[in-house]
Amino acid sequence: QVQLVESGGGLVQAGGSLRLSCAASGRTFSSAVMGWFRQAPEKEREFVVSITWNGVGTYYLDSVKGRFTISRDNAKNTVYLQMNSLKPEDTAVYYCAARPNYSSSWNYWGQGTQVTVSS
């Protein structure tokens, strides 16, 4: 079992930065693939970025490449999402998620944190 708690959301002006954190509990964190998803009002939840268990592999939504950076600290059971050059279209609830490295199913989800980018 993995439990996830996000923090770091807030209101920022366009062009600004935010850093989201996701604290995980559970002994399987270090072997899990971690990811961030987001859901804007009246839109489907979409994949943003993921990172492999060892931090070597990262995969980004095209629209955030070069602006967002995912990282993880397995010693602290935490994954981070550094978001720079934020745009109003990045406004959404951001969710942290985890899946076993042998599975394609995202089994574990956090409660979400709101990110609002004003123009």
Short mmCIF file of C-alpha atoms in Angstrom, two decimals:
data_model
loop_
_atom_site.label_atom_id
_atom_site.label_comp_id
_atom_site.label_asym_id
_atom_site.label_seq_id
_atom_site.Cartn_x
_atom_site.Cartn_y
_atom_site.Cartn_z
CA GLN A 1 0.00 0.00 0.00
CA VAL A 2 1.12 3.53 -0.77
CA GLN A 3 -0.51 6.66 0.63
CA LEU A 4 0.17 9.97 -1.07
CA VAL A 5 -0.18 13.54 0.21
CA GLU A 6 0.44 16.51 -2.07
CA SER A 7 1.40 20.01 -1.03
CA GLY A 8 2.71 23.20 -2.57
CA GLY A 9 -0.17 24.35 -4.71
CA GLY A 10 -1.39 27.91 -4.76
CA LEU A 11 -2.04 31.04 -6.76
CA VAL A 12 0.71 32.43 -8.96
CA GLN A 13 0.93 34.94 -11.78
CA ALA A 14 1.70 33.83 -15.32
CA GLY A 15 5.42 33.33 -15.73
CA GLY A 16 5.86 32.40 -12.10
CA SER A 17 6.94 29.17 -10.47
CA LEU A 18 5.61 26.65 -7.99
CA ARG A 19 7.05 23.49 -6.54
CA LEU A 20 4.71 20.65 -5.69
CA SER A 21 5.66 17.90 -3.29
CA CYS A 22 4.17 14.48 -2.81
CA ALA A 23 4.98 12.66 0.40
CA ALA A 24 4.47 8.93 0.24
CA SER A 25 4.08 6.38 2.98
CA GLY A 26 4.62 2.70 2.45
CA ARG A 27 7.66 0.58 1.95
CA THR A 28 7.06 0.11 -1.76
CA PHE A 29 7.65 3.76 -2.67
CA SER A 30 11.23 3.29 -3.77
CA SER A 31 10.22 0.67 -6.33
CA ALA A 32 7.18 2.52 -7.66
CA VAL A 33 6.82 4.62 -10.75
CA MET A 34 5.58 8.04 -9.65
CA GLY A 35 3.59 10.49 -11.69
CA TRP A 36 1.68 13.73 -11.72
CA PHE A 37 -1.68 14.21 -13.37
CA ARG A 38 -3.92 17.25 -13.55
CA GLN A 39 -7.56 18.02 -14.08
CA ALA A 40 -8.80 21.40 -15.18
CA PRO A 41 -12.44 22.45 -14.70
CA GLU A 42 -14.78 20.60 -17.06
CA LYS A 43 -11.88 18.62 -18.55
CA GLU A 44 -10.66 15.06 -18.29
CA ARG A 45 -7.78 14.23 -16.00
CA GLU A 46 -4.58 14.18 -18.03
CA PHE A 47 -1.12 12.76 -17.57
CA VAL A 48 1.57 15.37 -16.97
CA VAL A 49 4.79 13.56 -16.14
CA SER A 50 6.19 10.37 -14.65
CA ILE A 51 9.50 9.17 -13.25
CA THR A 52 10.88 5.66 -12.91
CA TRP A 53 11.83 4.15 -9.58
CA ASN A 54 15.49 5.09 -9.96
CA GLY A 55 14.86 8.53 -11.40
CA VAL A 56 16.54 7.69 -14.68
CA GLY A 57 13.47 7.70 -16.89
CA THR A 58 11.15 10.67 -17.12
CA TYR A 59 8.23 11.23 -19.49
CA TYR A 60 6.53 14.56 -20.03
CA LEU A 61 3.37 15.88 -21.60
CA ASP A 62 4.53 17.86 -24.63
CA SER A 63 3.00 21.10 -23.41
CA VAL A 64 5.07 21.10 -20.20
CA LYS A 65 8.42 20.01 -21.62
CA GLY A 66 11.13 22.50 -20.82
CA ARG A 67 8.99 24.13 -18.11
CA PHE A 68 8.25 21.35 -15.62
CA THR A 69 10.77 19.05 -13.95
CA ILE A 70 9.98 15.94 -11.94
CA SER A 71 12.39 14.53 -9.39
CA ARG A 72 12.30 12.12 -6.48
CA ASP A 73 14.14 11.49 -3.27
CA ASN A 74 13.67 7.87 -2.28
CA ALA A 75 15.36 8.44 1.07
CA LYS A 76 12.61 10.94 1.90
CA ASN A 77 9.81 9.06 0.14
CA THR A 78 9.01 12.24 -1.75
CA VAL A 79 8.50 13.21 -5.36
CA TYR A 80 8.63 16.79 -6.55
CA LEU A 81 7.28 18.74 -9.48
CA GLN A 82 9.06 22.01 -10.21
CA MET A 83 6.87 24.14 -12.44
CA ASN A 84 8.38 27.19 -14.11
CA SER A 85 7.07 29.66 -16.67
CA LEU A 86 3.54 28.84 -15.62
CA LYS A 87 0.68 29.67 -17.95
CA PRO A 88 -3.02 30.19 -17.24
CA GLU A 89 -3.72 26.93 -19.07
CA ASP A 90 -1.72 25.11 -16.39
CA THR A 91 -4.50 25.91 -13.93
CA ALA A 92 -5.83 22.63 -12.57
CA VAL A 93 -5.95 20.31 -9.60
CA TYR A 94 -2.69 18.39 -9.62
CA TYR A 95 -2.66 14.81 -8.41
CA CYS A 96 0.25 12.65 -7.41
CA ALA A 97 -0.02 9.00 -8.40
CA ALA A 98 1.95 5.79 -8.03
CA ARG A 99 2.02 2.43 -9.75
CA PRO A 100 4.16 -0.67 -9.42
CA ASN A 101 6.98 -0.72 -11.96
CA TYR A 102 5.58 -3.94 -13.46
CA SER A 103 2.10 -2.51 -14.02
CA SER A 104 0.54 0.13 -16.25
CA SER A 105 -2.28 0.81 -13.77
CA TRP A 106 -2.02 3.84 -11.54
CA ASN A 107 -3.29 2.28 -8.35
CA TYR A 108 -2.59 4.98 -5.80
CA TRP A 109 -3.67 8.61 -5.81
CA GLY A 110 -3.30 11.64 -3.61
CA GLN A 111 -6.14 14.00 -2.78
CA GLY A 112 -4.92 16.70 -5.15
CA THR A 113 -3.62 20.23 -4.77
CA GLN A 114 -4.99 23.28 -6.57
CA VAL A 115 -2.72 25.29 -8.86
CA THR A 116 -4.14 28.54 -10.19
CA VAL A 117 -2.22 30.70 -12.66
CA SER A 118 -3.56 34.19 -13.20
CA SER A 119 -2.99 36.11 -16.42
#
